[in-house]
Amino acid sequence: MSEQDIALDERVHVASFLQKKYITFKNNTYKFHSKYRAGTLGLIQKGTAYVNVIGELTRDLFIGDGDLLAANEGDLVIAQRLLGKRGAPSAKIAAIVGRAISYSIGYIIVKDGTHSLVDLRNDYPTGVEVTPEVLASYKEGDVFKIDNSTYQIMEKLGNLADPKVDEKIVLAQFNKHDAFEEDVLKIASSFEKVDASKYPKRKDLRALPFCTIDPVTAKDYDDAIYWDHENTTLYVAIADVSEYVKPFGALDNEAIYRSFSIYLPHRSIPMLPRQLSETLCSLQPHVDRLAFVFQMKLDLHSLEVIDSTVYEAIIHSDRRFNYEEIDDYFAGNLKASNAKEKEIFDSITKLRTVTDSLKEKRLKIGYDFRSTELEMKIDEQANLESTSYAKETPSHALVEDCMLLANKEAARSFERGIFRIHEAPSQTKIQTLYQELAGIGMFIDIQDSIKETITMIQKQADDMGIAAEVDTLIIRSQMQARYAPLNAGHFGLGFEEYTHFTSPIRRYSDLIVHRLLKAINNNDTEEGSYVLRNIEALSMTISEKEREASSIEKDFQQRKFARWAKNNLNKEFKARINATDPEIKAEINDEIGGARLFITSLGDIVLFENVIVSIDKVDIAKAKIYASVVGKVDV
């Protein structure tokens, strides 16, 4: 790491690392001493673990029994290599520099008249020193955010009796916040409206009939498309966030810290201030916008991109569509209202033929996992109102394959950067999957490749009427997709190289890719080297932030389900068993769908069986619903 990349508040730690000889300083650059490595601690089993080392092409380090110090799974550590030992590369923990769980949530329980502050996850004491007098002043169910490094209460979030506290809980666990600091907002508000005359070097594409296609509730329009059928050329225009969010400074620092926008059922927590995410960067219709455009010429016989360029441009989107409108058009239920709209519809009709063929070709190598995405509606009191499942429609498929094409082309443009990788599943996970499927009566006929075997499994699942459920099991057997500085391919998509280019408003990874591609276009090796300087650590950080965002979204849903269940105690609902080992779990599939249940009754229960359950108990603090099976659903 270069000295100029080190923030003022980090210098004390750097000085300490130098003194302890964890790192060295030479040629204005800090590097780890050959004896030490940094990484995160993996799963601890019987007092041993592995350190997942940060860096390129580095092997994990085995930590033997007695060498863990007080490190926990997920902690950021510095490990001292144990050289000369036989077997796998090994080490011992030299220092714990960051806890996996930096913040926790405590709440007040009352037992035998005594107030206690306990951890929301497990009801263990939080370690916060609070006098009995102060504890007694709190109400049962009061909720607090706790700093695990100092064991101090940071703020009171509310009370468990209030449904609106759920959002505060899920955000506080990862120290997320909606509001931006004044210095960040000041920068975001300082930009002027787009004036094309000030960008003479940008390609002017305002005459092309671009359109955006997004969910009806969307406000941040990352991407616009145009298909030139005569020249078999696809234009994918992406919001040029990198024009506004420059490296260094408060705005970029906040974007790195957030790394992703978070989407809750009732609102979003944006990565960028709304002045940018929903206005100046958003590719709104009927206004000039700065874009970073991939122009791709396709061979319609081979369906390969035979020529592509990426460049800075100005576009003027002619229409903002939602998915439902395009689906209505495809179904013959929507007609063009003017000549411009007719031109767009004609273009989209021809484009659909191309994207349908692209998808068909893609699925010969990649996978079509038919899992469903739950959508939840929340009322004004922050209670669950209804649920539904999003389905892929022709409009979704059209946009997806346009974006996949641009992402592939972006990944082909560099050898080192930020790739979106998805490694093939381990043989152990595949064997476990086969055993699970055999347990529900499926015949597993091993083919020459994993792809062929899984295709056969999916065909059986279709015949048995459990396609989505089996696909969920297959997904569980996969490695988790992540960001990495070197390419390793994308197993699920079947792509040799892949990255994220198309959503810089809501993903920091895409913003980095934009900066890198611009540096390559401009032959700016200095800028390119800056972008890549700490790419290993950045890739790891962004992957972790992605998991945090996903955890927040899922935890929020389950908290809403728990409150709904609390109001439906002892009532019966249809559900499907979706896990039997190590615990029996089910998912409600009734007037409300998607609520996860822990089944307490034992008996003749089979995976994926449709049952009738009765809700027995709800733990609001832990968002757990307990139920018993009271009958079977007649098929």
XYZ file of C-alpha atoms in Angstrom:
635
model
C 0.000 0.000 0.000
C 1.260 3.450 -0.899
C 1.737 5.944 1.931
C -0.678 8.405 0.294
C -3.501 5.861 0.613
C -3.287 5.805 4.394
C -5.800 7.993 6.195
C -4.759 10.095 9.174
C -6.683 7.942 11.665
C -4.946 4.828 10.290
C -1.376 6.083 10.767
C -1.213 5.104 14.428
C -1.967 1.495 13.481
C 0.610 1.558 10.686
C 3.228 2.840 13.115
C 2.359 0.039 15.532
C 2.607 -2.597 12.774
C 6.022 -1.225 11.793
C 7.234 -1.368 15.371
C 6.065 -4.970 15.715
C 7.681 -5.760 12.329
C 4.408 -7.030 10.839
C 5.064 -4.729 7.871
C 8.010 -3.070 6.148
C 8.353 0.327 4.484
C 10.434 0.749 1.324
C 10.154 2.948 -1.772
C 7.208 4.839 -0.263
C 5.253 1.573 -0.019
C 4.137 -0.546 2.925
C 4.246 -4.323 2.522
C 3.757 -7.259 4.850
C 6.937 -8.791 6.181
C 7.547 -12.237 4.661
C 6.800 -13.811 8.051
C 3.329 -12.279 8.352
C 0.053 -12.361 6.456
C -3.323 -10.676 6.957
C -6.646 -12.375 6.412
C -9.984 -13.392 7.852
C -10.457 -16.393 10.077
C -12.538 -19.189 8.615
C -14.723 -21.766 10.336
C -13.276 -22.895 13.689
C -13.500 -26.657 14.301
C -12.040 -28.374 17.358
C -9.776 -25.439 18.108
C -8.311 -25.225 14.591
C -9.107 -22.999 11.633
C -7.780 -21.525 8.411
C -6.865 -17.931 7.694
C -8.222 -16.814 4.334
C -5.232 -14.733 3.276
C -5.785 -11.382 1.572
C -3.854 -11.191 -1.676
C -3.482 -12.734 -5.079
C -2.562 -16.384 -5.594
C -1.918 -16.998 -1.905
C -2.758 -20.199 -0.056
C -4.814 -20.298 3.112
C -2.880 -20.796 6.346
C -3.753 -23.565 8.819
C -4.051 -22.470 12.456
C -3.432 -25.325 14.873
C -4.975 -25.968 18.267
C -3.689 -23.435 20.804
C -2.640 -20.866 18.213
C -5.960 -19.015 17.835
C -5.590 -16.550 20.705
C -9.142 -15.244 21.278
C -9.999 -14.947 17.582
C -13.482 -15.798 16.395
C -14.774 -16.833 13.000
C -14.708 -13.925 10.538
C -12.267 -11.788 12.543
C -9.590 -9.862 10.666
C -6.232 -11.124 11.913
C -2.501 -10.961 11.338
C -0.963 -14.426 11.244
C 2.680 -15.305 11.780
C 3.771 -18.004 9.357
C 5.301 -21.114 10.890
C 8.048 -21.931 8.441
C 9.660 -25.344 8.147
C 6.621 -27.330 9.291
C 5.495 -30.235 7.163
C 2.060 -30.410 5.583
C -0.196 -27.514 4.688
C 1.165 -23.959 5.171
C 0.542 -23.109 8.816
C 0.638 -20.106 11.114
C -0.380 -18.774 14.492
C -2.464 -15.704 15.229
C -0.204 -12.765 16.061
C -2.896 -10.096 16.419
C -6.635 -9.583 16.113
C -7.126 -6.291 14.299
C -10.855 -6.356 13.629
C -13.837 -8.235 14.958
C -16.278 -9.866 12.534
C -19.147 -8.567 14.598
C -18.277 -4.965 15.468
C -21.744 -4.039 16.659
C -24.450 -5.974 18.417
C -27.984 -5.373 19.598
C -28.918 -5.655 23.240
C -32.381 -5.601 24.780
C -33.894 -5.537 28.221
C -35.408 -8.683 29.697
C -37.058 -8.931 33.096
C -36.700 -12.152 35.068
C -37.852 -12.546 38.668
C -38.223 -8.785 38.832
C -34.622 -8.141 37.771
C -33.727 -6.190 34.620
C -30.888 -7.474 32.438
C -29.316 -6.263 29.192
C -28.767 -9.306 26.937
C -27.693 -9.959 23.367
C -30.603 -10.077 20.930
C -29.165 -13.139 19.161
C -28.691 -15.486 22.109
C -29.859 -13.843 25.360
C -26.307 -13.918 26.756
C -25.112 -10.912 28.796
C -23.757 -8.163 26.527
C -20.752 -7.294 28.679
C -21.912 -3.684 28.994
C -21.472 -2.346 32.528
C -24.759 -0.790 33.604
C -25.763 -0.081 37.190
C -28.908 -1.774 38.549
C -30.471 1.661 38.981
C -29.996 2.538 35.306
C -31.187 -0.902 34.204
C -34.326 -0.549 36.290
C -35.116 2.732 34.518
C -35.469 0.922 31.195
C -38.613 -0.806 30.002
C -38.781 -4.479 29.161
C -38.050 -4.830 25.446
C -36.024 -1.618 25.100
C -33.422 -2.112 22.357
C -29.884 -0.687 22.172
C -26.995 -0.582 19.718
C -23.713 -1.694 21.332
C -20.098 -1.127 20.285
C -18.395 -4.492 20.807
C -14.911 -2.974 20.958
C -15.703 -0.727 23.913
C -18.765 -2.540 25.322
C -20.593 0.751 25.420
C -24.191 1.571 24.527
C -24.140 3.758 21.422
C -27.846 4.585 21.201
C -31.312 3.469 22.133
C -33.143 2.174 19.067
C -36.654 1.818 20.489
C -38.720 -0.999 21.926
C -39.490 -4.459 20.547
C -43.207 -3.731 20.879
C -42.914 -1.161 18.071
C -42.777 -2.710 14.542
C -40.802 0.311 13.336
C -37.812 -0.771 15.435
C -37.190 -3.715 13.075
C -35.571 -1.499 10.462
C -33.354 0.153 13.066
C -32.248 -3.247 14.375
C -31.230 -4.719 11.014
C -29.332 -1.580 10.019
C -27.619 -1.103 13.380
C -26.194 -4.643 13.370
C -23.911 -3.610 10.498
C -23.660 0.084 11.429
C -25.643 1.120 8.350
C -27.365 4.470 8.134
C -29.564 6.296 5.665
C -28.527 9.900 6.282
C -25.409 11.355 4.667
C -23.041 13.772 6.394
C -23.227 17.434 5.416
C -19.881 17.407 3.590
C -21.061 14.492 1.423
C -24.368 16.201 0.636
C -22.563 19.436 -0.168
C -20.473 17.690 -2.839
C -23.494 15.850 -4.241
C -25.414 19.128 -4.530
C -22.548 21.046 -6.127
C -22.880 19.586 -9.630
C -24.638 21.524 -12.369
C -27.210 20.187 -14.788
C -25.775 18.437 -17.818
C -24.797 20.939 -20.492
C -23.739 19.093 -23.637
C -21.626 22.025 -24.831
C -19.262 21.463 -21.897
C -18.456 17.904 -23.038
C -17.156 18.263 -26.622
C -15.047 15.069 -26.361
C -18.009 12.860 -25.513
C -19.801 11.015 -28.306
C -23.209 12.602 -28.836
C -25.833 9.814 -28.948
C -28.818 11.985 -28.138
C -30.429 11.264 -31.503
C -30.623 7.523 -30.762
C -33.948 6.351 -29.281
C -32.707 4.962 -25.973
C -35.177 3.739 -23.362
C -34.967 2.435 -19.808
C -36.868 -0.614 -18.508
C -37.079 -0.974 -14.715
C -39.412 -2.000 -11.870
C -42.400 0.285 -11.509
C -41.097 1.567 -8.144
C -37.540 2.255 -9.343
C -36.057 5.735 -9.078
C -32.419 5.023 -9.912
C -32.129 4.151 -13.600
C -28.668 2.677 -14.159
C -29.053 1.443 -17.719
C -30.632 2.363 -21.046
C -30.634 0.293 -24.238
C -30.947 0.767 -27.981
C -30.857 -1.911 -30.690
C -29.763 -0.860 -34.177
C -31.132 -3.791 -36.163
C -29.825 -2.613 -39.527
C -26.251 -2.699 -38.230
C -26.901 -5.527 -35.719
C -25.460 -3.324 -32.996
C -26.522 -3.135 -29.363
C -25.919 0.008 -27.331
C -25.910 -0.421 -23.544
C -25.657 3.003 -21.898
C -24.771 3.054 -18.215
C -24.980 6.007 -15.840
C -21.541 7.618 -15.768
C -21.198 7.820 -12.001
C -17.405 8.023 -12.261
C -17.755 11.506 -13.791
C -19.134 12.719 -10.467
C -17.674 10.381 -7.835
C -13.930 10.894 -8.055
C -11.315 8.982 -6.022
C -10.555 10.394 -2.577
C -12.787 12.807 -0.725
C -15.878 12.461 1.411
C -18.218 11.333 -1.368
C -15.996 8.478 -2.538
C -15.202 7.426 1.025
C -18.899 7.159 1.835
C -19.548 5.198 -1.367
C -16.774 2.743 -0.455
C -18.120 2.412 3.081
C -21.622 1.587 1.829
C -20.531 -0.274 -1.331
C -24.135 -1.285 -2.095
C -27.602 0.173 -1.988
C -29.877 -1.748 0.370
C -33.432 -2.463 -0.726
C -36.096 -2.950 1.926
C -39.736 -3.590 0.954
C -40.825 -0.044 1.744
C -37.721 1.982 0.862
C -34.069 1.919 -0.140
C -30.864 2.904 1.637
C -28.836 4.286 -1.297
C -25.094 3.970 -1.835
C -25.001 7.527 -3.203
C -26.927 10.629 -2.091
C -30.298 10.865 -3.803
C -29.223 14.050 -5.590
C -27.021 11.706 -7.644
C -28.659 8.268 -7.411
C -32.180 9.433 -8.216
C -31.492 12.594 -10.215
C -28.247 13.648 -11.887
C -26.809 10.147 -12.481
C -30.155 8.444 -13.064
C -30.904 8.035 -16.792
C -34.238 9.813 -16.605
C -36.288 10.350 -19.760
C -36.360 13.606 -21.746
C -33.167 15.028 -20.217
C -29.511 14.905 -21.265
C -27.423 12.513 -19.204
C -23.759 11.491 -19.104
C -23.286 7.813 -19.888
C -20.559 5.220 -20.310
C -21.626 3.186 -23.337
C -20.774 -0.264 -24.637
C -21.411 -0.439 -28.381
C -21.439 -4.091 -29.462
C -21.821 -5.452 -33.004
C -23.234 -8.972 -33.081
C -23.003 -11.752 -35.616
C -26.599 -12.982 -35.644
C -25.561 -16.461 -36.798
C -22.926 -17.203 -34.174
C -24.479 -14.793 -31.628
C -20.977 -13.607 -30.797
C -19.843 -10.022 -30.324
C -17.542 -9.449 -33.296
C -16.613 -5.886 -32.370
C -17.134 -3.733 -29.305
C -16.073 -0.357 -28.007
C -16.725 1.438 -24.742
C -16.708 5.209 -24.549
C -18.010 8.255 -22.739
C -21.179 9.694 -24.264
C -24.204 11.899 -23.813
C -27.633 10.299 -24.253
C -31.218 11.510 -24.092
C -33.560 8.675 -23.110
C -36.871 8.964 -24.947
C -38.972 6.763 -22.691
C -38.972 5.282 -19.211
C -40.803 1.943 -19.243
C -41.575 -0.411 -16.400
C -41.413 -4.168 -16.902
C -45.182 -4.536 -16.898
C -45.578 -2.104 -19.806
C -43.097 -4.000 -21.989
C -44.757 -7.311 -21.101
C -48.136 -5.820 -22.015
C -46.661 -4.733 -25.333
C -45.251 -8.208 -25.996
C -48.684 -9.678 -25.137
C -50.408 -7.325 -27.578
C -52.118 -5.301 -24.858
C -50.199 -2.038 -25.312
C -49.883 0.036 -28.461
C -47.539 2.881 -29.296
C -49.001 6.294 -28.478
C -46.755 8.260 -30.854
C -44.177 7.850 -33.619
C -41.207 7.818 -31.226
C -42.771 5.090 -29.123
C -43.495 3.049 -32.244
C -39.839 3.310 -33.228
C -38.795 2.055 -29.791
C -41.301 -0.798 -29.809
C -40.181 -1.900 -33.272
C -36.581 -1.931 -32.075
C -37.431 -3.876 -28.913
C -39.402 -6.443 -30.907
C -36.356 -7.196 -33.060
C -34.078 -7.119 -30.018
C -36.212 -9.689 -28.218
C -35.530 -12.230 -30.957
C -31.801 -11.683 -30.420
C -31.886 -11.855 -26.616
C -34.091 -14.976 -26.669
C -31.452 -16.643 -28.856
C -28.658 -15.382 -26.595
C -30.384 -16.909 -23.570
C -30.949 -20.219 -25.339
C -27.257 -20.360 -26.237
C -26.199 -19.308 -22.742
C -28.224 -22.031 -21.033
C -26.515 -24.737 -23.071
C -23.443 -24.048 -20.937
C -24.724 -22.130 -17.922
C -27.597 -22.874 -15.573
C -31.221 -21.845 -15.278
C -31.992 -21.873 -11.561
C -35.708 -21.342 -11.112
C -35.677 -19.925 -7.612
C -38.292 -17.329 -6.740
C -37.767 -13.867 -5.281
C -40.086 -12.871 -2.470
C -41.704 -9.446 -2.580
C -43.240 -7.998 0.562
C -45.679 -5.143 1.078
C -45.506 -3.185 4.350
C -48.280 -0.943 5.676
C -47.879 2.499 7.270
C -47.552 0.949 10.738
C -44.576 -1.116 9.493
C -46.503 -4.382 9.611
C -46.639 -7.055 6.924
C -49.582 -6.522 4.586
C -49.036 -9.083 1.813
C -46.431 -11.129 -0.053
C -45.957 -12.214 -3.638
C -43.288 -13.871 -5.752
C -41.548 -12.114 -8.613
C -41.461 -14.087 -11.832
C -39.096 -13.655 -14.721
C -41.060 -12.301 -17.659
C -40.019 -11.597 -21.268
C -39.150 -8.001 -20.352
C -36.864 -9.116 -17.506
C -35.147 -11.642 -19.757
C -34.575 -9.067 -22.505
C -32.883 -6.583 -20.167
C -30.890 -9.287 -18.379
C -29.225 -10.623 -21.521
C -28.372 -7.121 -22.708
C -26.660 -6.455 -19.362
C -24.899 -9.841 -19.357
C -23.455 -9.064 -22.773
C -22.042 -5.721 -21.594
C -20.666 -7.276 -18.401
C -18.879 -9.978 -20.418
C -17.347 -7.428 -22.767
C -16.156 -5.345 -19.832
C -14.453 -8.375 -18.266
C -12.637 -9.093 -21.535
C -11.084 -5.634 -21.424
C -8.576 -6.248 -18.627
C -6.549 -9.024 -17.036
C -6.508 -7.611 -13.516
C -9.250 -5.565 -11.935
C -12.525 -6.558 -10.299
C -14.031 -9.740 -11.679
C -17.283 -11.331 -10.588
C -16.236 -14.934 -10.082
C -18.181 -18.075 -9.246
C -16.083 -21.183 -8.801
C -17.305 -24.706 -9.504
C -18.737 -26.529 -6.467
C -16.491 -28.869 -4.519
C -16.874 -32.605 -4.980
C -17.914 -32.881 -1.332
C -20.814 -30.461 -1.824
C -21.894 -32.230 -5.007
C -21.940 -35.603 -3.239
C -23.996 -34.101 -0.391
C -26.464 -32.756 -2.972
C -26.792 -36.185 -4.591
C -27.484 -37.746 -1.188
C -30.173 -35.164 -0.398
C -31.878 -35.753 -3.734
C -31.702 -39.523 -3.375
C -33.422 -39.105 -0.010
C -36.504 -37.661 -1.718
C -36.674 -40.466 -4.248
C -34.718 -38.997 -7.134
C -32.525 -41.237 -9.256
C -29.128 -39.641 -9.807
C -27.593 -40.789 -13.071
C -24.071 -39.312 -13.121
C -23.281 -37.889 -16.560
C -19.992 -36.873 -18.171
C -20.187 -33.358 -16.714
C -21.795 -31.547 -13.772
C -23.824 -29.529 -16.267
C -25.341 -32.650 -17.851
C -26.005 -34.250 -14.465
C -27.761 -31.169 -13.078
C -29.805 -30.830 -16.285
C -31.018 -34.428 -15.795
C -31.845 -33.670 -12.152
C -33.835 -30.583 -13.166
C -35.851 -32.611 -15.677
C -36.756 -35.107 -12.943
C -37.695 -32.257 -10.622
C -40.012 -30.845 -13.312
C -41.760 -34.211 -13.590
C -42.122 -34.409 -9.790
C -43.467 -30.848 -9.505
C -40.642 -29.638 -7.246
C -38.546 -27.649 -9.726
C -38.023 -24.537 -7.579
C -37.321 -26.569 -4.440
C -34.706 -28.768 -6.128
C -33.105 -25.715 -7.723
C -32.803 -24.224 -4.222
C -30.911 -27.333 -3.091
C -28.655 -27.090 -6.143
C -27.956 -23.420 -5.375
C -27.066 -24.338 -1.776
C -24.436 -26.742 -3.096
C -22.729 -23.981 -5.062
C -19.834 -21.797 -4.058
C -20.790 -18.211 -3.257
C -20.183 -15.733 -6.062
C -17.735 -13.013 -5.062
C -15.467 -10.253 -6.313
C -11.808 -11.006 -7.040
C -8.857 -9.198 -8.665
C -8.071 -12.097 -11.011
C -10.415 -13.955 -13.318
C -11.630 -17.427 -12.375
C -14.716 -17.625 -14.585
C -18.379 -17.771 -13.624
C -19.597 -21.352 -13.183
C -23.301 -20.548 -12.815
C -23.488 -18.398 -15.946
C -21.068 -20.572 -17.887
C -18.921 -17.546 -18.769
C -15.144 -17.696 -19.070
C -14.898 -14.112 -17.805
C -17.442 -11.866 -16.132
C -17.621 -8.656 -14.143
C -20.173 -6.097 -12.969
C -20.301 -3.007 -15.186
C -23.976 -2.118 -15.446
C -25.010 -0.760 -12.007
C -22.582 1.892 -10.706
C -25.381 3.806 -8.966
C -25.962 0.943 -6.555
C -22.720 -1.121 -6.614
C -19.239 0.223 -5.944
C -17.654 -2.654 -7.893
C -19.125 -1.302 -11.128
C -17.756 2.169 -10.378
C -14.238 0.705 -10.049
C -14.664 -1.129 -13.362
C -15.686 2.154 -15.034
C -12.612 3.931 -13.675
C -10.373 1.113 -14.872
C -11.884 1.025 -18.376
C -11.539 4.803 -18.711
C -7.873 4.571 -17.710
C -7.337 1.848 -20.313
C -9.129 3.901 -22.983
C -6.990 6.936 -22.199
C -3.733 4.954 -21.982
C -3.437 6.440 -18.514
C -1.152 3.930 -16.814
C -0.811 6.131 -13.739
C -4.576 6.219 -13.179
C -4.829 2.515 -14.000
C -2.182 1.610 -11.450
C -3.933 3.773 -8.859
C -7.244 1.984 -9.428
C -5.527 -1.397 -9.019
C -3.219 -0.482 -6.165
C -5.272 -2.016 -3.342
C -7.589 -4.127 -5.474
C -7.147 -7.337 -3.441
C -8.355 -5.785 -0.197
C -11.063 -3.804 -2.005
C -12.440 -6.940 -3.694
C -12.633 -8.667 -0.347
C -14.270 -5.669 1.339
C -16.916 -5.303 -1.367
C -17.738 -9.018 -1.192
C -18.255 -8.675 2.551
C -20.438 -5.579 2.113
C -22.560 -7.502 -0.383
C -23.154 -10.248 2.184
C -24.074 -7.609 4.764
C -26.651 -6.024 2.453
C -28.161 -9.432 1.721
C -28.310 -10.302 5.434
C -30.064 -7.013 6.211
C -32.700 -7.569 3.533
C -33.397 -11.177 4.621
C -33.386 -10.398 8.344
C -35.846 -7.558 7.853
C -38.255 -9.869 6.022
C -38.070 -12.492 8.753
C -38.735 -9.892 11.442
C -41.885 -8.858 9.615
C -42.935 -12.492 9.293
C -42.412 -12.978 13.034
C -44.725 -10.059 13.888
C -47.352 -11.410 11.497
C -47.061 -14.853 13.101
C -47.445 -13.342 16.581
C -50.885 -12.140 15.486
C -51.743 -15.586 14.150
C -50.860 -17.877 17.045
C -52.631 -21.268 17.045
C -53.926 -20.697 13.524
C -53.338 -23.256 10.787
C -51.616 -22.655 7.436
C -50.360 -24.623 4.474
C -46.593 -25.034 4.368
C -43.896 -27.074 2.685
C -41.042 -28.863 4.450
C -37.805 -27.450 3.001
C -35.180 -28.856 5.386
C -34.892 -31.958 7.569
C -31.251 -31.911 8.671
C -30.034 -30.804 11.157
C -33.372 -29.155 11.974
C -36.784 -29.603 10.444
C -37.838 -26.373 8.777
C -40.786 -25.356 6.646
C -41.970 -22.375 4.677
C -45.545 -21.102 4.720
C -47.232 -21.261 1.336
C -50.676 -19.833 2.016
C -52.289 -16.380 2.163
C -48.801 -15.273 3.212
C -45.822 -16.916 1.558
C -42.182 -17.257 2.515
C -42.285 -17.250 6.329
C -39.625 -19.610 7.694
C -40.785 -21.995 10.424
C -38.929 -24.175 12.906
C -40.914 -27.388 13.241
C -41.117 -28.668 16.811
C -43.213 -31.807 16.277
C -41.566 -35.059 15.272
C -43.131 -37.668 13.053
C -43.292 -38.990 9.545
C -42.066 -35.854 7.774
C -40.471 -35.945 4.325
C -38.482 -33.212 2.568
C -40.672 -31.099 0.246
C -43.846 -32.571 1.678
C -46.889 -30.266 1.783
C -48.271 -30.060 5.308
C -50.667 -28.174 7.561
C -48.945 -26.377 10.414
C -50.124 -24.608 13.520
C -48.126 -21.646 14.806
C -47.212 -22.442 18.398
C -44.770 -19.775 19.536
C -42.980 -16.672 18.247
C -39.759 -15.108 19.502
C -39.939 -11.493 18.321
C -36.413 -10.676 19.546
C -34.808 -13.419 17.454
C -37.455 -13.347 14.704
C -38.108 -17.070 15.037
C -41.422 -18.797 14.433
C -42.109 -22.226 15.925
C -44.849 -24.466 14.585
C -46.084 -28.043 14.690
C -47.338 -30.222 11.865
C -51.017 -31.024 12.395
C -51.841 -32.609 9.047
C -50.909 -33.324 5.459
C -52.113 -31.498 2.368
C -54.077 -33.715 0.006
C -52.583 -33.492 -3.487
